[in-house]
């Protein structure tokens, strides 16, 4: 996909409009943030930083987190690029990336930078799309970002050029669950890798499509999905990953 980098900012503006006008989305994301918070360990010294915060929702659930993005939107704390983080070595306790990892054309280049800024006990937390038998056609057909199930994933250790818009929704599934690159990620321990059913999210239409159900159904759907999550390869739609420098 070759779209200009500014495509991200156009999506941030669209997402903000959807967020403000769609209580269902806010409720669903509250559940996603609750999952992320389970991987935050307050005993680890250092700052918590979110990369690619977009419209900056994490702050409402984790007020001490520093929110950042490539674009200088007024609700964010800092402008920064995942590949060149403006933090000192071993100064951060957690890095959180929500739907950002699949926008990183060179995951190894980012992981190197993440390892530099995290304390030895620090954590990298990723929340991503998960590609299962059921979510594959849905993400593939209904979402503008490609799943890129068979595209090569760059192993570059340096800043990717050109800096254009990149998206490959399947990357976390391929790297963390299917382990397409044996031994990857070098220099990291995987603390947590969980995929779960997410029809309540998919059928909400997310940021770009209309919802297929009313808010009052959400709780019942989420309960049903606890059961479906036993079979993530069939029903998975989202995943949560936690890593620690080895
Ligand atoms: C799909 S949005 C997710 C936004 C937000 N985390 C959320 O969940 O609503 C992806 C975000 O990643 C940001 N992003 C993409 N590449 C980045 C990079 N190299 N460094 C920092 N942020 C990046 C984009 O600007 C965009 O805000």
Short mmCIF file of N, CA and C and ligand atoms in Angstrom, two decimals, residues 5 7-9 11-12 14-15 19 29 33 50-58 68-71 73 76 79-85 96-105 110 127 143 145 159-160 163-166 207 238, ligand 1:
data_model
loop_
_atom_site.label_atom_id
_atom_site.label_comp_id
_atom_site.label_asym_id
_atom_site.label_seq_id
_atom_site.Cartn_x
_atom_site.Cartn_y
_atom_site.Cartn_z
N UNK A 5 2.00 9.45 4.30
CA UNK A 5 2.02 9.32 5.75
C UNK A 5 0.84 10.05 6.39
N UNK A 7 -2.05 10.12 5.75
CA UNK A 7 -3.26 9.29 5.84
C UNK A 7 -3.60 9.00 7.32
N UNK A 8 -2.55 8.84 8.15
CA UNK A 8 -2.79 8.59 9.58
C UNK A 8 -3.58 9.73 10.21
N UNK A 9 -3.16 10.97 9.90
CA UNK A 9 -3.84 12.11 10.52
C UNK A 9 -5.29 12.20 10.04
N UNK A 11 -7.14 9.72 9.35
CA UNK A 11 -7.86 8.68 10.10
C UNK A 11 -8.08 9.11 11.55
N UNK A 12 -7.11 9.81 12.14
CA UNK A 12 -7.27 10.29 13.52
C UNK A 12 -8.48 11.23 13.58
N UNK A 14 -11.06 11.35 11.55
CA UNK A 14 -12.30 10.56 11.35
C UNK A 14 -12.64 9.79 12.64
N UNK A 15 -11.60 9.21 13.26
CA UNK A 15 -11.84 8.42 14.48
C UNK A 15 -12.41 9.27 15.60
N UNK A 19 -15.75 8.51 17.58
CA UNK A 19 -15.65 8.33 19.04
C UNK A 19 -16.68 9.19 19.76
N UNK A 29 -14.18 -0.06 23.81
CA UNK A 29 -12.76 0.28 24.07
C UNK A 29 -12.45 0.27 25.56
N UNK A 33 -9.23 -1.50 27.07
CA UNK A 33 -8.24 -0.87 27.96
C UNK A 33 -8.13 -1.63 29.28
N UNK A 50 2.59 5.73 25.84
CA UNK A 50 1.86 5.13 24.73
C UNK A 50 2.39 5.70 23.42
N UNK A 51 2.64 4.81 22.47
CA UNK A 51 3.10 5.22 21.14
C UNK A 51 1.91 5.14 20.19
N UNK A 52 1.77 6.14 19.32
CA UNK A 52 0.67 6.11 18.35
C UNK A 52 -0.69 6.21 19.03
N UNK A 53 -0.83 7.21 19.92
CA UNK A 53 -2.05 7.32 20.72
C UNK A 53 -3.27 7.75 19.93
N UNK A 54 -3.08 8.27 18.73
CA UNK A 54 -4.23 8.67 17.92
C UNK A 54 -5.06 9.73 18.63
N UNK A 55 -6.31 9.37 18.96
CA UNK A 55 -7.17 10.35 19.63
C UNK A 55 -6.96 10.36 21.15
N UNK A 56 -6.03 9.57 21.64
CA UNK A 56 -5.54 9.72 23.01
C UNK A 56 -6.43 9.11 24.09
N UNK A 57 -7.15 8.02 23.76
CA UNK A 57 -8.11 7.46 24.71
C UNK A 57 -7.51 6.80 25.94
N UNK A 58 -6.30 6.32 25.85
CA UNK A 58 -5.71 5.58 26.98
C UNK A 58 -5.70 6.43 28.25
N UNK A 68 1.41 9.91 23.02
CA UNK A 68 2.25 10.46 21.95
C UNK A 68 1.74 10.01 20.58
N UNK A 69 2.14 10.70 19.56
CA UNK A 69 1.85 10.25 18.20
C UNK A 69 2.78 11.00 17.25
N UNK A 70 2.70 10.62 15.99
CA UNK A 70 3.51 11.29 14.96
C UNK A 70 3.04 12.71 14.70
N UNK A 71 1.76 12.96 15.01
CA UNK A 71 1.14 14.24 14.63
C UNK A 71 0.85 15.07 15.89
N UNK A 73 -1.28 16.67 17.72
CA UNK A 73 -2.65 17.00 18.08
C UNK A 73 -2.71 17.53 19.51
N UNK A 76 -2.53 15.52 22.95
CA UNK A 76 -1.42 14.61 23.24
C UNK A 76 -0.32 15.30 24.05
N UNK A 79 5.02 14.65 20.60
CA UNK A 79 5.09 14.09 19.25
C UNK A 79 6.28 13.15 19.22
N UNK A 80 6.07 11.92 18.79
CA UNK A 80 7.24 11.06 18.65
C UNK A 80 7.00 9.89 17.72
N UNK A 81 8.12 9.43 17.17
CA UNK A 81 8.13 8.37 16.19
C UNK A 81 8.60 7.08 16.88
N UNK A 82 7.87 6.01 16.65
CA UNK A 82 8.20 4.72 17.29
C UNK A 82 9.64 4.29 17.04
N UNK A 83 10.20 4.73 15.91
CA UNK A 83 11.55 4.27 15.55
C UNK A 83 12.65 5.13 16.16
N UNK A 84 12.28 6.30 16.65
CA UNK A 84 13.29 7.23 17.22
C UNK A 84 12.68 7.85 18.46
N UNK A 85 12.66 7.13 19.55
CA UNK A 85 11.95 7.60 20.75
C UNK A 85 12.77 8.63 21.52
N UNK A 96 3.14 1.16 25.50
CA UNK A 96 1.84 0.60 25.09
C UNK A 96 1.59 1.00 23.64
N UNK A 97 1.25 0.03 22.80
CA UNK A 97 0.91 0.31 21.40
C UNK A 97 -0.43 -0.36 21.11
N UNK A 98 -1.43 0.45 20.88
CA UNK A 98 -2.78 -0.05 20.60
C UNK A 98 -3.05 0.15 19.11
N UNK A 99 -3.12 -0.94 18.38
CA UNK A 99 -3.34 -0.88 16.92
C UNK A 99 -2.26 -0.07 16.20
N UNK A 100 -1.06 -0.18 16.68
CA UNK A 100 0.05 0.55 16.06
C UNK A 100 1.08 -0.42 15.48
N UNK A 101 1.28 -1.56 16.14
CA UNK A 101 2.32 -2.50 15.68
C UNK A 101 2.13 -2.85 14.21
N UNK A 102 0.88 -3.03 13.77
CA UNK A 102 0.66 -3.44 12.37
C UNK A 102 0.87 -2.28 11.40
N UNK A 103 1.20 -1.10 11.93
CA UNK A 103 1.58 0.02 11.06
C UNK A 103 3.10 0.19 10.99
N UNK A 104 3.83 -0.70 11.65
CA UNK A 104 5.29 -0.56 11.67
C UNK A 104 5.91 -1.46 10.60
N UNK A 105 6.40 -0.84 9.55
CA UNK A 105 6.95 -1.60 8.44
C UNK A 105 8.19 -2.40 8.85
N UNK A 110 11.84 -1.08 15.39
CA UNK A 110 11.10 -0.56 16.56
C UNK A 110 11.50 -1.32 17.82
N UNK A 127 -1.66 -4.31 21.54
CA UNK A 127 -3.06 -4.73 21.34
C UNK A 127 -3.31 -4.64 19.84
N UNK A 143 -12.36 -4.07 5.96
CA UNK A 143 -11.45 -3.04 6.50
C UNK A 143 -10.53 -2.57 5.38
N UNK A 145 -7.56 -1.54 5.60
CA UNK A 145 -6.14 -1.93 5.73
C UNK A 145 -5.98 -3.39 5.31
N UNK A 159 15.66 2.46 10.38
CA UNK A 159 14.47 3.23 10.04
C UNK A 159 14.02 2.92 8.61
N UNK A 160 12.76 2.54 8.42
CA UNK A 160 12.33 2.19 7.07
C UNK A 160 12.19 3.40 6.15
N UNK A 163 9.09 6.68 4.18
CA UNK A 163 8.19 6.76 5.34
C UNK A 163 6.77 6.99 4.83
N UNK A 164 6.22 5.99 4.18
CA UNK A 164 4.84 6.13 3.72
C UNK A 164 3.91 5.37 4.66
N UNK A 165 2.62 5.43 4.39
CA UNK A 165 1.62 4.74 5.20
C UNK A 165 1.78 3.24 4.97
N UNK A 166 1.85 2.50 6.04
CA UNK A 166 1.99 1.04 5.94
C UNK A 166 0.96 0.40 6.86
N UNK A 207 -14.66 2.24 13.92
CA UNK A 207 -14.68 3.68 13.69
C UNK A 207 -15.32 4.06 12.35
N UNK A 238 -9.13 -10.31 18.18
CA UNK A 238 -8.19 -9.34 18.76
C UNK A 238 -7.16 -10.10 19.57
C1 LIG B 1 -4.86 2.72 13.93
S1 LIG B 1 -4.26 4.14 14.70
C2 LIG B 1 -4.45 3.72 16.42
C3 LIG B 1 -4.62 4.93 17.28
C4 LIG B 1 -4.90 4.64 18.76
N1 LIG B 1 -3.81 3.92 19.36
C5 LIG B 1 -6.21 3.93 18.93
O1 LIG B 1 -6.20 2.77 19.29
O2 LIG B 1 -7.25 4.54 18.69
C6 LIG B 1 -2.53 4.02 14.43
C7 LIG B 1 -1.76 5.19 15.03
O3 LIG B 1 -0.37 4.90 14.95
C8 LIG B 1 0.32 6.06 14.62
N2 LIG B 1 1.61 5.68 14.01
C9 LIG B 1 1.82 5.06 12.83
N3 LIG B 1 3.14 4.90 12.61
C10 LIG B 1 3.78 5.41 13.70
C11 LIG B 1 5.14 5.56 14.07
N4 LIG B 1 6.14 5.17 13.27
N5 LIG B 1 5.42 6.14 15.25
C12 LIG B 1 4.43 6.58 16.08
N6 LIG B 1 3.12 6.48 15.77
C13 LIG B 1 2.79 5.90 14.60
C14 LIG B 1 -0.62 6.79 13.66
O4 LIG B 1 -0.34 8.16 13.57
C15 LIG B 1 -1.97 6.49 14.30
O5 LIG B 1 -2.36 7.47 15.21
#
